[in-house]
Coordinates of C-alpha atoms and ligand atoms in Angstrom, one line a residue:
M10 CA -15.5 -39.4 -9.7
P11 CA -17.7 -38.5 -7.1
T12 CA -21.6 -38.1 -8.2
L13 CA -23.4 -35.0 -8.4
A14 CA -25.2 -35.6 -5.2
Q15 CA -22.0 -36.6 -3.5
R16 CA -19.8 -33.6 -4.7
G17 CA -22.3 -31.4 -3.3
A18 CA -22.2 -33.5 0.1
D19 CA -18.6 -32.2 0.0
Q20 CA -19.4 -28.9 -0.6
S21 CA -21.1 -28.5 2.1
A22 CA -19.1 -29.6 4.2
T23 CA -16.3 -27.8 3.6
A24 CA -18.9 -24.9 3.4
A25 CA -20.1 -25.4 7.1
P26 CA -17.4 -24.0 8.9
E27 CA -16.8 -20.7 6.3
A28 CA -20.2 -19.4 7.3
D29 CA -17.9 -19.1 10.9
D30 CA -15.1 -17.8 9.2
P31 CA -13.7 -15.2 11.5
V32 CA -11.3 -14.0 8.8
K33 CA -14.3 -13.4 6.9
T34 CA -16.4 -11.6 9.5
L35 CA -13.1 -8.8 9.6
V36 CA -13.5 -8.4 5.9
G37 CA -16.8 -7.3 6.5
R38 CA -16.0 -5.0 8.7
L39 CA -14.4 -3.1 5.7
E40 CA -16.6 -0.4 4.0
L41 CA -16.2 1.8 1.1
E42 CA -17.6 5.0 2.5
Q43 CA -14.8 4.7 5.5
Y44 CA -12.2 3.6 2.9
K45 CA -13.1 6.9 1.0
A46 CA -13.4 9.4 4.5
T47 CA -10.1 8.2 5.5
V48 CA -8.6 8.7 1.8
K49 CA -10.6 12.2 2.4
G50 CA -8.5 12.6 5.6
L51 CA -4.9 12.1 4.4
T52 CA -5.9 15.0 1.3
Q53 CA -6.4 17.7 4.1
F54 CA -2.9 17.6 3.9
G55 CA -2.5 18.1 0.5
D56 CA 0.7 16.5 -1.5
R57 CA 2.1 15.7 2.1
R58 CA 5.5 16.4 0.6
Q59 CA 8.3 15.2 3.3
G60 CA 10.2 17.6 5.1
T61 CA 6.8 20.2 5.2
D62 CA 4.8 21.3 7.7
R63 CA 1.7 19.2 6.0
N64 CA 3.8 16.3 5.9
R65 CA 4.1 16.4 9.6
M66 CA 0.6 17.2 10.1
A67 CA -0.4 14.3 8.5
V68 CA 2.0 12.1 10.1
D69 CA 0.2 13.3 13.7
W70 CA -3.2 12.9 12.1
I71 CA -2.4 9.4 11.0
E72 CA -0.9 8.9 14.8
A73 CA -4.3 10.4 16.5
Q74 CA -6.3 7.7 13.9
L75 CA -4.4 4.6 14.9
K76 CA -5.0 5.5 18.5
S77 CA -8.3 6.0 18.1
Y78 CA -8.8 2.5 16.9
G79 CA -7.0 1.2 20.1
C80 CA -3.7 0.6 17.8
P81 CA -0.7 1.7 20.5
T82 CA 1.7 3.7 18.1
E83 CA 5.4 4.5 17.9
R84 CA 7.7 6.1 15.6
I85 CA 10.7 6.1 14.2
K86 CA 13.1 8.6 13.6
Y87 CA 15.6 9.4 11.0
E88 CA 17.4 12.1 9.2
Y89 CA 16.8 12.8 5.4
Q90 CA 20.0 15.2 3.3
P91 CA 18.4 14.7 -0.8
N92 CA 21.0 14.4 -3.1
P93 CA 21.2 17.2 -5.9
P94 CA 18.0 17.9 -7.1
N95 CA 16.6 15.9 -9.9
T96 CA 15.4 19.0 -12.0
A97 CA 13.9 16.4 -14.7
G98 CA 10.1 17.6 -15.2
R99 CA 7.9 15.3 -17.3
G100 CA 9.2 12.7 -19.4
G101 CA 8.3 12.0 -22.9
A102 CA 5.3 12.7 -24.8
G103 CA 2.8 9.4 -25.6
G104 CA 3.6 7.0 -28.3
R105 CA 4.0 4.0 -29.3
G106 CA 6.7 2.0 -27.0
G107 CA 9.6 -0.3 -28.7
A108 CA 13.3 0.2 -29.6
G109 CA 14.7 3.4 -29.7
R110 CA 12.5 4.7 -26.7
G111 CA 15.1 3.8 -25.0
S112 CA 14.7 2.4 -21.1
L113 CA 13.4 -0.5 -20.1
P114 CA 10.7 -0.6 -17.3
P115 CA 12.2 -0.3 -13.5
G116 CA 12.2 -3.8 -11.7
G117 CA 12.3 -6.2 -15.0
G118 CA 10.1 -6.9 -18.0
R119 CA 9.1 -4.7 -21.0
F120 CA 7.1 -1.7 -22.4
K121 CA 4.2 -3.1 -24.7
G122 CA 2.0 -1.2 -26.6
V123 CA 0.7 2.2 -26.5
R124 CA 2.7 4.6 -23.6
G125 CA 1.4 8.1 -21.7
R126 CA 3.2 10.5 -20.6
T127 CA 5.5 10.0 -16.8
G128 CA 7.0 12.4 -14.6
V129 CA 6.7 14.1 -11.8
N130 CA 4.8 17.9 -11.6
T131 CA 7.0 20.4 -10.1
D132 CA 5.0 23.6 -11.5
P133 CA 3.4 25.1 -8.5
M134 CA 0.8 26.6 -11.3
A135 CA -0.4 23.3 -12.7
Q136 CA -2.2 23.3 -10.5
P137 CA -5.7 25.5 -10.7
D138 CA -6.6 25.3 -7.5
D139 CA -5.8 28.3 -5.5
T140 CA -6.4 26.8 -1.9
L141 CA -4.5 23.6 -2.7
R142 CA -1.6 25.3 -4.5
A143 CA -1.2 27.5 -1.4
L144 CA -1.5 24.8 0.9
N145 CA 0.8 23.3 -1.0
M146 CA 3.4 25.7 -1.3
Q147 CA 5.9 25.2 1.7
P148 CA 9.3 23.8 0.1
T149 CA 10.3 20.6 1.6
E150 CA 13.6 21.1 3.8
P151 CA 16.3 18.9 4.9
G152 CA 16.6 17.6 8.2
P153 CA 14.7 15.2 11.0
R154 CA 11.6 13.1 9.6
E155 CA 9.5 10.3 11.4
M156 CA 6.9 8.0 10.3
V157 CA 4.3 6.3 12.5
Y158 CA 3.4 2.7 13.2
C159 CA 1.2 1.0 15.0
T160 CA 0.8 -2.7 16.7
K161 CA -1.4 -5.5 17.0
V162 CA 0.4 -8.1 19.6
G163 CA 0.3 -12.0 18.7
T164 CA -1.0 -13.9 21.4
T165 CA 0.0 -16.9 21.4
H166 CA 3.2 -15.7 18.9
P167 CA 3.9 -12.3 19.8
E168 CA 7.2 -13.1 18.8
E169 CA 6.9 -13.4 15.3
M170 CA 4.7 -10.6 12.7
Y171 CA 3.7 -9.8 9.3
I172 CA 4.5 -6.0 8.2
V173 CA 1.6 -4.4 6.2
G174 CA 2.9 -0.7 4.6
G175 CA 1.9 2.3 2.8
H176 CA 3.6 5.4 2.2
M177 CA 2.1 8.7 3.8
D178 CA 4.3 11.0 1.5
G179 CA 3.5 12.3 -2.3
H180 CA 4.2 15.5 -4.2
G181 CA 3.4 16.9 -7.4
W182 CA 1.3 19.5 -5.9
G183 CA -2.0 17.4 -5.8
E184 CA -3.7 16.1 -2.8
A185 CA -1.7 12.4 -3.2
A186 CA -5.2 10.8 -3.1
N187 CA -4.2 7.4 -5.2
D188 CA -0.2 7.8 -4.2
D189 CA -0.4 7.4 -1.9
G190 CA -3.2 8.3 0.3
S191 CA -5.4 4.9 -1.2
G192 CA -2.6 2.7 0.3
T193 CA -2.2 4.5 3.7
A194 CA -5.9 4.6 4.2
L195 CA -5.9 0.9 3.6
V196 CA -3.3 0.4 5.7
M197 CA -5.3 2.3 8.2
E198 CA -8.7 0.7 7.7
L199 CA -7.0 -2.9 8.8
A200 CA -5.7 -1.5 11.5
R201 CA -8.6 -0.2 12.8
V202 CA -10.5 -3.8 12.3
F203 CA -7.3 -5.7 13.8
S204 CA -7.7 -3.5 16.5
G205 CA -11.6 -4.1 17.1
P206 CA -11.9 -5.1 20.9
D207 CA -13.5 -8.7 19.9
V208 CA -10.4 -9.3 17.8
Q209 CA -7.7 -11.2 18.5
T210 CA -4.8 -12.6 16.6
E211 CA -1.8 -15.6 17.3
R212 CA 0.7 -14.0 15.6
T213 CA 1.8 -9.9 16.0
I214 CA 0.9 -7.3 12.8
R215 CA 2.5 -4.0 12.8
F216 CA 0.4 -1.5 10.8
A217 CA 3.8 0.8 9.2
L218 CA 2.7 4.1 7.8
W219 CA 6.5 5.1 5.4
N220 CA 7.8 8.7 5.5
N221 CA 9.6 9.6 2.5
E222 CA 9.2 6.9 0.2
E223 CA 9.1 9.5 -3.2
T224 CA 12.9 10.1 -2.3
G225 CA 13.9 6.6 -2.3
S226 CA 12.2 4.9 0.8
Q227 CA 14.1 6.6 3.6
A228 CA 11.9 5.8 6.5
A229 CA 11.8 2.1 5.5
R230 CA 15.5 1.8 5.2
A231 CA 16.0 3.2 8.8
Y232 CA 13.5 0.6 10.4
I233 CA 15.1 -2.1 8.7
A234 CA 18.5 0.0 10.3
Q235 CA 17.3 0.6 13.6
R236 CA 15.0 -2.2 14.1
G237 CA 16.4 -5.3 12.3
P238 CA 18.7 -6.2 14.8
M239 CA 16.0 -6.6 17.2
Q240 CA 14.5 -8.7 15.9
G241 CA 13.0 -11.9 18.1
K242 CA 14.5 -10.6 21.2
E243 CA 12.7 -10.4 24.2
D244 CA 13.0 -7.5 26.3
P245 CA 12.9 -7.3 29.5
P246 CA 14.1 -11.2 29.2
G247 CA 11.2 -13.0 30.8
S248 CA 8.5 -10.3 29.7
G249 CA 6.7 -11.9 27.1
K250 CA 7.3 -8.7 25.7
Y251 CA 9.4 -8.4 21.8
P252 CA 9.8 -5.0 21.0
E253 CA 10.0 -6.1 17.3
P254 CA 8.8 -9.8 16.8
K255 CA 10.7 -11.5 13.5
W256 CA 9.4 -10.4 10.5
L257 CA 7.6 -13.3 8.5
G258 CA 6.5 -11.1 5.5
M259 CA 5.9 -7.4 3.9
I260 CA 3.3 -6.4 2.3
Q261 CA 3.2 -2.7 0.8
H262 CA 0.8 -1.0 -0.6
D263 CA 1.1 1.6 -3.5
M264 CA -0.9 3.3 -5.8
M265 CA -4.6 1.5 -5.7
M266 CA -7.5 2.7 -7.5
F267 CA -6.5 3.6 -11.2
D268 CA -7.4 0.8 -13.6
H269 CA -7.9 2.1 -16.6
G270 CA -5.7 0.6 -19.4
M271 CA -3.7 1.6 -21.8
P272 CA -3.6 5.0 -22.9
F273 CA -5.2 5.8 -26.3
E274 CA -2.7 6.3 -29.2
D275 CA -2.4 10.7 -28.6
G276 CA -1.5 9.3 -25.4
T277 CA -5.1 10.3 -23.3
I278 CA -6.7 7.7 -21.4
S279 CA -10.6 6.3 -20.8
K280 CA -12.3 8.3 -18.2
E281 CA -14.2 5.0 -17.1
Q282 CA -12.2 2.1 -15.5
R283 CA -11.8 -0.8 -17.4
R284 CA -14.1 -3.5 -17.3
E285 CA -11.1 -6.2 -16.4
A286 CA -9.6 -4.4 -13.7
D287 CA -7.8 -6.1 -10.7
V288 CA -5.8 -5.7 -7.7
N289 CA -1.7 -6.4 -9.1
I290 CA 0.4 -8.2 -6.6
E291 CA 4.0 -8.5 -7.4
F292 CA 7.1 -9.9 -5.8
Q293 CA 10.2 -9.6 -7.5
S294 CA 11.9 -12.6 -9.2
N295 CA 15.4 -10.8 -8.7
S296 CA 15.7 -11.2 -5.4
K297 CA 17.4 -13.6 -2.7
M298 CA 14.1 -14.0 -1.5
A299 CA 12.2 -14.6 -4.5
A300 CA 10.8 -18.0 -3.9
E301 CA 9.6 -16.9 -0.3
S302 CA 8.4 -13.9 -1.9
Q303 CA 6.2 -15.8 -5.1
K304 CA 4.7 -17.9 -2.1
L305 CA 3.3 -15.2 -0.2
A306 CA 1.7 -13.6 -3.2
W307 CA 0.2 -16.9 -3.6
I308 CA -1.4 -16.6 -0.8
F309 CA -3.0 -13.2 -1.2
Q310 CA -4.4 -14.0 -4.5
D311 CA -6.1 -16.5 -2.7
A312 CA -7.6 -14.6 0.3
N313 CA -8.7 -12.0 -2.9
E314 CA -10.2 -15.1 -4.9
K315 CA -11.8 -16.0 -0.9
Y316 CA -12.7 -12.5 0.4
A317 CA -12.7 -10.1 -1.8
T318 CA -16.4 -8.9 -3.1
D319 CA -15.8 -7.0 -6.7
Y320 CA -12.8 -8.0 -8.4
P321 CA -9.8 -10.3 -8.9
A322 CA -6.0 -10.2 -8.4
F323 CA -3.2 -11.1 -10.3
V324 CA 0.2 -11.7 -9.5
G325 CA 3.4 -10.3 -11.1
R326 CA 7.4 -10.7 -10.5
H327 CA 8.6 -7.4 -10.9
M328 CA 8.0 -5.7 -7.9
T329 CA 9.5 -2.2 -7.4
N330 CA 10.0 1.1 -6.7
T331 CA 7.8 1.5 -3.3
D332 CA 8.7 0.0 -0.1
S333 CA 9.1 -3.4 0.0
G334 CA 12.5 -3.0 -2.0
P335 CA 14.5 -2.5 1.0
F336 CA 13.0 -6.0 2.4
I337 CA 12.9 -7.9 -0.8
D338 CA 16.6 -9.5 0.5
L339 CA 15.6 -10.4 3.9
I340 CA 12.2 -11.4 4.1
A341 CA 9.2 -12.7 1.7
A342 CA 7.9 -9.1 0.6
I343 CA 5.1 -8.3 -2.0
S344 CA 3.0 -5.0 -2.9
L345 CA -0.3 -4.8 -3.9
R346 CA -1.4 -2.0 -6.5
E347 CA -3.6 -1.0 -9.2
N348 CA -1.6 -2.2 -12.1
E349 CA 1.9 -3.3 -12.6
R350 CA 4.1 -0.3 -11.6
G351 CA 7.0 -1.1 -14.2
A352 CA 5.3 -1.9 -17.4
Q353 CA 2.2 0.0 -16.9
I354 CA 2.5 2.5 -14.7
G355 CA 5.6 3.2 -15.6
A356 CA 4.2 3.6 -18.9
G357 CA 1.8 6.3 -18.0
W358 CA -1.2 4.4 -17.4
D359 CA -2.0 6.3 -14.4
P360 CA -2.3 10.2 -15.6
Q361 CA -2.6 11.6 -11.8
W362 CA 0.5 9.3 -11.0
H363 CA 2.6 12.5 -9.1
Q364 CA 0.4 15.2 -10.9
P365 CA -1.8 18.2 -9.7
T366 CA -5.0 15.5 -10.8
D367 CA -4.2 13.5 -8.3
V368 CA -6.8 15.0 -5.8
F369 CA -10.0 12.8 -4.5
A370 CA -12.2 14.4 -6.6
T371 CA -11.0 12.4 -9.4
Y372 CA -12.2 9.3 -8.5
S373 CA -15.4 7.6 -8.9
D374 CA -16.6 5.2 -6.0
K375 CA -15.3 2.1 -8.8
D376 CA -11.7 3.5 -8.4
F377 CA -12.3 3.5 -4.7
R378 CA -13.8 0.0 -4.9
L379 CA -11.0 -1.2 -6.4
G380 CA -9.0 0.1 -3.6
L381 CA -11.4 -1.3 -0.9
N382 CA -11.1 -4.5 -2.7
A383 CA -7.1 -4.6 -1.9
A384 CA -8.3 -3.8 1.5
Q385 CA -10.4 -6.8 1.3
T386 CA -7.6 -8.9 -0.2
T387 CA -4.9 -8.1 2.4
L388 CA -6.7 -8.6 5.4
G389 CA -8.1 -11.8 4.3
G390 CA -4.5 -13.1 3.7
V391 CA -3.4 -11.4 6.7
G392 CA -5.9 -12.4 8.9
T393 CA -5.5 -16.2 7.9
L394 CA -2.0 -16.2 8.2
T395 CA -1.8 -14.7 11.4
G396 CA -4.6 -16.5 13.1
A397 CA -6.7 -14.0 13.4
T398 CA -10.4 -14.9 15.6
L399 CA -13.3 -13.5 17.5
K400 CA -13.6 -13.6 21.2
K401 CA -16.9 -15.3 22.3
Ligands
ZN510 ZN1 3.6 5.8 -4.4

């Protein structure tokens, strides 16, 4: 056992380099007001439903922002033909879960406690704001689709990369502010920080703003189909350029802001953030890459302990229903969220989910700050994994 004095000496010895930690400096470049402004910018396109002009305008706007940060962009093009429309409206009313309530949460686990209502709003008149209702009025049409991504090329290992993602499409006749403006803005803010003129990373980072998540992650699937086979190939040979670096991991962000706890017995939700609010990092235990994904999840929990200012993070094993899904049998894949997707969001813990109330004005600074803490977590984790440094 060391004496207290020795411990103090040890701590100062390990603390010294931290003062000079470039990742900490980069995390410090994330700001609440900037994060809010980026979410706000996305909400000008309403619910950004796939297959509409408002969705295409949002893709253009995101691309212009990424370029303005100095992050070079490219697009994935694909075709979307929907299955016959799902006419299911909102799910059941609130009430205590358990046997007789039927379904288990997607991705595994069990519903516990009080469940609130879930489902997708398809009624325009449920949106009380005339202007927003008009903005969201154009219906979706099958056909060509696009998504945008941008890339920070690594210095010593440009041939390897991490993919940081969020989905820019939404639905429900609101502004898709939380689902998933909050994750989209997080990815954009990370692209901004990592694209700083004094920032370099040893490995490559790709910032992906998926489209068509709400219809089954068709953009992520198109990305895998089109670019998966190109991984790690130098092109042209001898150029030192890798159009598609080898995928080391995928970190998805989907619904980052609202952690107000379990519904009350009447199905309503607290107006206040719960005091135990946290970031939920999930991997999928039922996948080929479960061991690697779990390891990645712990790295991000460590990054949260080290770099996030206000909220802790916890790891769960039932990642589901977002764009990291198509990657789970290919590479290490995790998602960061406000709650567990299956047993909590799936049980109605987020009353704005796919509803007209998912608008910027619904959220408090505490909610936005939870999203910012997820940004700090991912920036810390990805900055560490890719060897981020600052040019002197
Ligand atoms: Zn989502």
